[in-house]
Amino acid sequence: MAKGWTDKRPMSPHISIWKWHPTMLSSILHRATGIVLYFGLLKLAVVLAFLAAGPQWFAKIEPLVYSPLGAFVFFFVVGVLIYHFLNGIRHLVWDIGAGFDPKLANMISLVTILVSVIAAIALTWYMVGDMPGVGL
Amino acid sequence: MSDFRTDLGKVRGSGAAKGGVHEFITHRVSAVVLALLLPFFLYGLINALHEGYEGLIAWVTSPVGAFVLLGFITAGIYHGRLGINEVISDYVPRAGSRTLFMLLNTLAAFSFWLVGVLAILKIWLGA
């Protein structure tokens, strides 16, 4: 229970008692991936600053970008980005009042997660497949 | 009897929704901008990363690359700031710390946006 909560009335049952279902999972993932992407954008700004500072500065972060760790970060962030993109489009469709049928919504949730994982694997493969020094 | 609000409630100015409509709409408008830019951003980023330092510089100095990057980082940080503020208002129960965290989030968003935009402009104009 949240600290500082002074209301004595009983609270509604919280997330721990609900049965997990796909739309719930995709909703939680949307928020979690959104938080990750915010930090990803802040990182993009920092990388651009290193790039603008000149080649000797970019050389300091280049080994980090072109490394197995860099490849994993690329895979993770791209997967998260594509998931948030696809699920975001679904949210826009929900906003106009369509796509609320539970069976269809649950199926789209699972398909969205699957597609983003596959797309992240494919793009990472394309990205690092023929790159020297990445080690994949 | 058409007004159910207490005098104290009116003074505080905090109804259930506060200024939410503006944020609701701009959150979605920035989402549309980001969805349109994302394919160009990913395509440009992957091609540029393939060529290392020169590739990234060439991407930022190309007109399309600069446009996509400036648009993506601007709409993205704007959209992200609204999203993080929503998370903060959901999970921070005390009004004082909630306001503080949202202020810090806004300051961080503006600072990093400015760093990113200045970096893009420096590369673009310096080329």
mmCIF file of C-alpha atoms in Angstrom:
data_model
loop_
_atom_site.group_PDB
_atom_site.id
_atom_site.type_symbol
_atom_site.label_atom_id
_atom_site.label_comp_id
_atom_site.label_asym_id
_atom_site.label_seq_id
_atom_site.Cartn_x
_atom_site.Cartn_y
_atom_site.Cartn_z
ATOM 1 C CA MET A 1 0.000 0.000 0.000
ATOM 2 C CA ALA A 2 1.198 3.481 -0.825
ATOM 3 C CA LYS A 3 2.988 5.382 1.928
ATOM 4 C CA GLY A 4 1.196 8.462 3.174
ATOM 5 C CA TRP A 5 -2.227 7.016 2.390
ATOM 6 C CA THR A 6 -4.513 8.295 5.168
ATOM 7 C CA ASP A 7 -7.911 7.279 3.844
ATOM 8 C CA LYS A 8 -9.223 4.584 6.216
ATOM 9 C CA ARG A 9 -11.783 3.180 3.797
ATOM 10 C CA PRO A 10 -10.911 -0.220 2.257
ATOM 11 C CA MET A 11 -8.972 -0.094 -1.000
ATOM 12 C CA SER A 12 -10.081 -1.950 -4.080
ATOM 13 C CA PRO A 13 -8.253 -5.289 -4.565
ATOM 14 C CA HIS A 14 -4.949 -4.652 -6.261
ATOM 15 C CA ILE A 15 -3.025 -6.229 -9.154
ATOM 16 C CA SER A 16 -1.908 -9.298 -7.166
ATOM 17 C CA ILE A 17 -5.361 -10.928 -7.163
ATOM 18 C CA TRP A 18 -6.121 -10.581 -10.873
ATOM 19 C CA LYS A 19 -5.769 -13.421 -13.334
ATOM 20 C CA TRP A 20 -3.190 -12.424 -15.933
ATOM 21 C CA HIS A 21 -4.531 -11.990 -19.447
ATOM 22 C CA PRO A 22 -2.942 -10.702 -22.682
ATOM 23 C CA THR A 23 -4.473 -7.197 -22.786
ATOM 24 C CA MET A 24 -3.385 -6.639 -19.182
ATOM 25 C CA LEU A 25 0.126 -7.761 -20.083
ATOM 26 C CA SER A 26 0.247 -5.500 -23.148
ATOM 27 C CA SER A 27 -1.028 -2.541 -21.132
ATOM 28 C CA ILE A 28 1.671 -2.995 -18.462
ATOM 29 C CA LEU A 29 4.308 -3.548 -21.158
ATOM 30 C CA HIS A 30 3.212 -0.337 -22.903
ATOM 31 C CA ARG A 31 3.974 1.687 -19.806
ATOM 32 C CA ALA A 32 7.215 -0.183 -19.046
ATOM 33 C CA THR A 33 8.489 0.155 -22.627
ATOM 34 C CA GLY A 34 7.531 3.830 -22.598
ATOM 35 C CA ILE A 35 9.746 4.411 -19.556
ATOM 36 C CA VAL A 36 12.638 2.524 -21.218
ATOM 37 C CA LEU A 37 12.239 4.571 -24.423
ATOM 38 C CA TYR A 38 12.351 7.849 -22.495
ATOM 39 C CA PHE A 39 15.791 6.911 -21.185
ATOM 40 C CA GLY A 40 16.698 5.715 -24.685
ATOM 41 C CA LEU A 41 15.901 9.187 -26.060
ATOM 42 C CA LEU A 42 17.971 10.874 -23.348
ATOM 43 C CA LYS A 43 20.813 8.531 -24.345
ATOM 44 C CA LEU A 44 20.322 9.475 -28.011
ATOM 45 C CA ALA A 45 20.770 13.148 -27.062
ATOM 46 C CA VAL A 46 24.025 12.316 -25.229
ATOM 47 C CA VAL A 47 25.350 10.241 -28.158
ATOM 48 C CA LEU A 48 24.540 13.127 -30.540
ATOM 49 C CA ALA A 49 26.468 15.472 -28.247
ATOM 50 C CA PHE A 50 29.517 13.151 -28.418
ATOM 51 C CA LEU A 51 29.117 13.015 -32.192
ATOM 52 C CA ALA A 52 28.975 16.828 -32.407
ATOM 53 C CA ALA A 53 32.054 17.200 -30.190
ATOM 54 C CA GLY A 54 34.247 15.647 -32.893
ATOM 55 C CA PRO A 55 35.860 12.349 -33.871
ATOM 56 C CA GLN A 56 38.210 12.233 -30.868
ATOM 57 C CA TRP A 57 35.179 12.391 -28.526
ATOM 58 C CA PHE A 58 33.123 9.913 -30.548
ATOM 59 C CA ALA A 59 36.104 7.537 -30.404
ATOM 60 C CA LYS A 60 35.611 7.375 -26.606
ATOM 61 C CA ILE A 61 32.116 5.856 -26.929
ATOM 62 C CA GLU A 62 32.624 4.018 -30.241
ATOM 63 C CA PRO A 63 33.956 0.789 -28.629
ATOM 64 C CA LEU A 64 30.823 0.677 -26.433
ATOM 65 C CA VAL A 65 28.462 1.070 -29.383
ATOM 66 C CA TYR A 66 30.276 -1.496 -31.537
ATOM 67 C CA SER A 67 30.505 -4.317 -29.000
ATOM 68 C CA PRO A 68 28.405 -7.336 -27.978
ATOM 69 C CA LEU A 69 26.929 -5.140 -25.237
ATOM 70 C CA GLY A 70 26.103 -2.493 -27.839
ATOM 71 C CA ALA A 71 24.467 -5.149 -30.030
ATOM 72 C CA PHE A 72 22.374 -6.339 -27.087
ATOM 73 C CA VAL A 73 21.317 -2.786 -26.209
ATOM 74 C CA PHE A 74 20.393 -2.262 -29.887
ATOM 75 C CA PHE A 75 18.310 -5.460 -29.863
ATOM 76 C CA PHE A 76 16.583 -4.553 -26.592
ATOM 77 C CA VAL A 77 15.820 -0.916 -27.427
ATOM 78 C CA VAL A 78 14.698 -1.663 -31.000
ATOM 79 C CA GLY A 79 12.394 -4.442 -29.763
ATOM 80 C CA VAL A 80 10.945 -2.155 -27.107
ATOM 81 C CA LEU A 81 10.576 0.651 -29.681
ATOM 82 C CA ILE A 82 8.723 -1.529 -32.188
ATOM 83 C CA TYR A 83 6.458 -2.907 -29.454
ATOM 84 C CA HIS A 84 5.574 0.571 -28.197
ATOM 85 C CA PHE A 85 5.020 1.702 -31.818
ATOM 86 C CA LEU A 86 2.672 -1.183 -32.689
ATOM 87 C CA ASN A 87 0.791 -1.115 -29.394
ATOM 88 C CA GLY A 88 0.633 2.698 -29.636
ATOM 89 C CA ILE A 89 -1.121 2.425 -32.996
ATOM 90 C CA ARG A 90 -3.561 0.037 -31.348
ATOM 91 C CA HIS A 91 -4.155 2.616 -28.599
ATOM 92 C CA LEU A 92 -4.935 5.223 -31.287
ATOM 93 C CA VAL A 93 -7.433 2.783 -32.822
ATOM 94 C CA TRP A 94 -8.962 2.245 -29.362
ATOM 95 C CA ASP A 95 -9.211 6.025 -28.986
ATOM 96 C CA ILE A 96 -11.560 6.218 -31.956
ATOM 97 C CA GLY A 97 -13.671 3.511 -30.339
ATOM 98 C CA ALA A 98 -12.767 0.434 -32.382
ATOM 99 C CA GLY A 99 -11.102 -2.894 -31.586
ATOM 100 C CA PHE A 100 -12.579 -3.613 -28.159
ATOM 101 C CA ASP A 101 -13.769 -7.166 -28.817
ATOM 102 C CA PRO A 102 -11.989 -9.128 -26.015
ATOM 103 C CA LYS A 103 -10.991 -12.129 -28.143
ATOM 104 C CA LEU A 104 -9.568 -9.959 -30.936
ATOM 105 C CA ALA A 105 -7.881 -7.586 -28.454
ATOM 106 C CA ASN A 106 -6.216 -10.499 -26.627
ATOM 107 C CA MET A 107 -5.030 -12.001 -29.906
ATOM 108 C CA ILE A 108 -3.619 -8.669 -31.135
ATOM 109 C CA SER A 109 -1.771 -8.275 -27.815
ATOM 110 C CA LEU A 110 0.044 -11.574 -28.292
ATOM 111 C CA VAL A 111 0.709 -10.966 -32.004
ATOM 112 C CA THR A 112 2.140 -7.508 -31.221
ATOM 113 C CA ILE A 113 4.589 -8.938 -28.674
ATOM 114 C CA LEU A 114 5.606 -11.732 -31.044
ATOM 115 C CA VAL A 115 6.068 -9.426 -34.045
ATOM 116 C CA SER A 116 8.220 -6.978 -32.091
ATOM 117 C CA VAL A 117 10.517 -9.761 -30.856
ATOM 118 C CA ILE A 118 10.883 -11.178 -34.388
ATOM 119 C CA ALA A 119 11.469 -7.710 -35.889
ATOM 120 C CA ALA A 120 14.100 -6.915 -33.246
ATOM 121 C CA ILE A 121 15.915 -10.191 -33.952
ATOM 122 C CA ALA A 122 15.789 -9.572 -37.718
ATOM 123 C CA LEU A 123 17.007 -5.965 -37.487
ATOM 124 C CA THR A 124 19.793 -6.881 -35.041
ATOM 125 C CA TRP A 125 20.816 -9.704 -37.366
ATOM 126 C CA TYR A 126 20.910 -7.306 -40.319
ATOM 127 C CA MET A 127 22.719 -4.725 -38.187
ATOM 128 C CA VAL A 128 25.557 -6.817 -36.760
ATOM 129 C CA GLY A 129 25.602 -9.817 -39.114
ATOM 130 C CA ASP A 130 28.430 -8.534 -41.305
ATOM 131 C CA MET A 131 30.102 -6.180 -38.859
ATOM 132 C CA PRO A 132 33.641 -6.884 -37.733
ATOM 133 C CA GLY A 133 34.444 -6.693 -34.043
ATOM 134 C CA VAL A 134 30.949 -7.125 -32.705
ATOM 135 C CA GLY A 135 31.376 -10.809 -32.027
ATOM 136 C CA LEU A 136 28.046 -12.207 -33.086
ATOM 137 C CA MET B 1 -28.589 23.721 -7.339
ATOM 138 C CA SER B 2 -26.164 23.365 -10.151
ATOM 139 C CA ASP B 3 -22.816 23.596 -8.295
ATOM 140 C CA PHE B 4 -21.711 20.705 -6.109
ATOM 141 C CA ARG B 5 -18.148 21.848 -5.438
ATOM 142 C CA THR B 6 -17.016 23.068 -2.011
ATOM 143 C CA ASP B 7 -15.433 26.489 -1.585
ATOM 144 C CA LEU B 8 -12.108 24.896 -0.588
ATOM 145 C CA GLY B 9 -12.183 22.713 -3.684
ATOM 146 C CA LYS B 10 -12.622 25.773 -5.891
ATOM 147 C CA VAL B 11 -9.725 27.592 -4.216
ATOM 148 C CA ARG B 12 -7.397 24.601 -4.716
ATOM 149 C CA GLY B 13 -8.451 24.397 -8.339
ATOM 150 C CA SER B 14 -7.901 20.645 -8.404
ATOM 151 C CA GLY B 15 -10.912 19.001 -9.948
ATOM 152 C CA ALA B 16 -10.761 15.365 -10.939
ATOM 153 C CA ALA B 17 -9.339 16.079 -14.385
ATOM 154 C CA LYS B 18 -7.337 19.313 -13.835
ATOM 155 C CA GLY B 19 -5.645 20.191 -17.128
ATOM 156 C CA GLY B 20 -5.815 16.687 -18.499
ATOM 157 C CA VAL B 21 -7.587 17.315 -21.794
ATOM 158 C CA HIS B 22 -4.726 19.341 -23.248
ATOM 159 C CA GLU B 23 -2.209 16.651 -22.252
ATOM 160 C CA PHE B 24 -4.463 13.863 -23.508
ATOM 161 C CA ILE B 25 -4.690 15.438 -26.956
ATOM 162 C CA THR B 26 -1.039 16.541 -27.303
ATOM 163 C CA HIS B 27 0.112 13.102 -26.099
ATOM 164 C CA ARG B 28 -1.771 11.548 -29.019
ATOM 165 C CA VAL B 29 -0.773 14.175 -31.574
ATOM 166 C CA SER B 30 2.910 13.611 -30.713
ATOM 167 C CA ALA B 31 2.247 9.852 -30.956
ATOM 168 C CA VAL B 32 1.023 10.280 -34.535
ATOM 169 C CA VAL B 33 4.100 12.379 -35.409
ATOM 170 C CA LEU B 34 6.380 9.710 -33.906
ATOM 171 C CA ALA B 35 4.595 6.858 -35.687
ATOM 172 C CA LEU B 36 5.066 8.654 -39.030
ATOM 173 C CA LEU B 37 8.751 9.407 -38.357
ATOM 174 C CA LEU B 38 9.737 6.029 -36.887
ATOM 175 C CA PRO B 39 10.274 4.107 -40.173
ATOM 176 C CA PHE B 40 12.537 6.900 -41.499
ATOM 177 C CA PHE B 41 14.362 7.118 -38.162
ATOM 178 C CA LEU B 42 15.057 3.378 -37.940
ATOM 179 C CA TYR B 43 16.091 3.145 -41.611
ATOM 180 C CA GLY B 44 18.454 6.113 -41.273
ATOM 181 C CA LEU B 45 19.893 4.968 -37.949
ATOM 182 C CA ILE B 46 20.639 1.425 -39.107
ATOM 183 C CA ASN B 47 22.237 2.572 -42.356
ATOM 184 C CA ALA B 48 24.292 5.204 -40.519
ATOM 185 C CA LEU B 49 25.450 2.870 -37.738
ATOM 186 C CA HIS B 50 26.751 0.522 -40.431
ATOM 187 C CA GLU B 51 29.271 3.159 -41.556
ATOM 188 C CA GLY B 52 30.538 4.282 -38.140
ATOM 189 C CA TYR B 53 31.481 7.913 -37.430
ATOM 190 C CA GLU B 54 31.386 9.071 -41.070
ATOM 191 C CA GLY B 55 28.039 7.354 -41.610
ATOM 192 C CA LEU B 56 26.458 9.027 -38.594
ATOM 193 C CA ILE B 57 27.803 12.453 -39.592
ATOM 194 C CA ALA B 58 26.531 11.929 -43.154
ATOM 195 C CA TRP B 59 23.105 11.000 -41.769
ATOM 196 C CA VAL B 60 22.835 14.079 -39.531
ATOM 197 C CA THR B 61 24.071 16.420 -42.292
ATOM 198 C CA SER B 62 21.627 15.121 -44.914
ATOM 199 C CA PRO B 63 18.461 17.292 -45.036
ATOM 200 C CA VAL B 64 16.132 14.315 -44.559
ATOM 201 C CA GLY B 65 18.289 12.942 -41.729
ATOM 202 C CA ALA B 66 18.378 16.257 -39.873
ATOM 203 C CA PHE B 67 14.619 16.751 -40.336
ATOM 204 C CA VAL B 68 13.799 13.235 -39.108
ATOM 205 C CA LEU B 69 16.209 13.449 -36.155
ATOM 206 C CA LEU B 70 15.030 16.898 -35.034
ATOM 207 C CA GLY B 71 11.391 15.859 -35.367
ATOM 208 C CA PHE B 72 11.919 12.522 -33.654
ATOM 209 C CA ILE B 73 13.862 13.883 -30.683
ATOM 210 C CA THR B 74 11.459 16.824 -30.246
ATOM 211 C CA ALA B 75 8.207 14.856 -30.511
ATOM 212 C CA GLY B 76 9.790 11.933 -28.621
ATOM 213 C CA ILE B 77 10.970 13.850 -25.573
ATOM 214 C CA TYR B 78 7.691 15.820 -25.513
ATOM 215 C CA HIS B 79 5.690 12.581 -25.674
ATOM 216 C CA GLY B 80 7.972 10.904 -23.126
ATOM 217 C CA ARG B 81 7.756 13.808 -20.692
ATOM 218 C CA LEU B 82 3.937 13.584 -20.765
ATOM 219 C CA GLY B 83 4.090 9.801 -20.291
ATOM 220 C CA ILE B 84 6.499 9.981 -17.339
ATOM 221 C CA ASN B 85 4.363 12.719 -15.765
ATOM 222 C CA GLU B 86 1.393 10.357 -16.047
ATOM 223 C CA VAL B 87 3.381 7.602 -14.334
ATOM 224 C CA ILE B 88 4.437 10.048 -11.594
ATOM 225 C CA SER B 89 0.870 11.212 -11.000
ATOM 226 C CA ASP B 90 -0.260 7.571 -10.809
ATOM 227 C CA TYR B 91 2.331 6.328 -8.322
ATOM 228 C CA VAL B 92 3.430 9.294 -6.158
ATOM 229 C CA PRO B 93 0.700 9.741 -3.546
ATOM 230 C CA ARG B 94 1.732 13.048 -1.900
ATOM 231 C CA ALA B 95 0.885 16.221 -3.795
ATOM 232 C CA GLY B 96 4.148 17.960 -2.776
ATOM 233 C CA SER B 97 6.575 15.285 -3.946
ATOM 234 C CA ARG B 98 4.401 14.653 -6.995
ATOM 235 C CA THR B 99 4.809 18.270 -8.080
ATOM 236 C CA LEU B 100 8.556 18.133 -7.349
ATOM 237 C CA PHE B 101 9.091 14.972 -9.424
ATOM 238 C CA MET B 102 7.059 16.371 -12.307
ATOM 239 C CA LEU B 103 9.083 19.591 -12.209
ATOM 240 C CA LEU B 104 12.363 17.607 -12.207
ATOM 241 C CA ASN B 105 11.062 15.546 -15.127
ATOM 242 C CA THR B 106 10.238 18.697 -17.087
ATOM 243 C CA LEU B 107 13.672 20.189 -16.382
ATOM 244 C CA ALA B 108 15.417 16.955 -17.442
ATOM 245 C CA ALA B 109 13.301 16.685 -20.611
ATOM 246 C CA PHE B 110 14.037 20.279 -21.607
ATOM 247 C CA SER B 111 17.783 19.957 -20.867
ATOM 248 C CA PHE B 112 18.277 16.739 -22.831
ATOM 249 C CA TRP B 113 16.116 18.052 -25.693
ATOM 250 C CA LEU B 114 18.288 21.160 -25.891
ATOM 251 C CA VAL B 115 21.513 19.096 -25.810
ATOM 252 C CA GLY B 116 20.246 16.872 -28.628
ATOM 253 C CA VAL B 117 18.967 19.729 -30.797
ATOM 254 C CA LEU B 118 22.111 21.826 -30.352
ATOM 255 C CA ALA B 119 24.241 18.781 -31.253
ATOM 256 C CA ILE B 120 22.219 18.155 -34.434
ATOM 257 C CA LEU B 121 22.374 21.844 -35.428
ATOM 258 C CA LYS B 122 26.130 22.012 -34.743
ATOM 259 C CA ILE B 123 26.780 19.018 -36.995
ATOM 260 C CA TRP B 124 24.304 20.158 -39.640
ATOM 261 C CA LEU B 125 25.467 23.789 -39.833
ATOM 262 C CA GLY B 126 29.146 22.915 -39.418
ATOM 263 C CA ALA B 127 29.203 20.525 -42.345
#
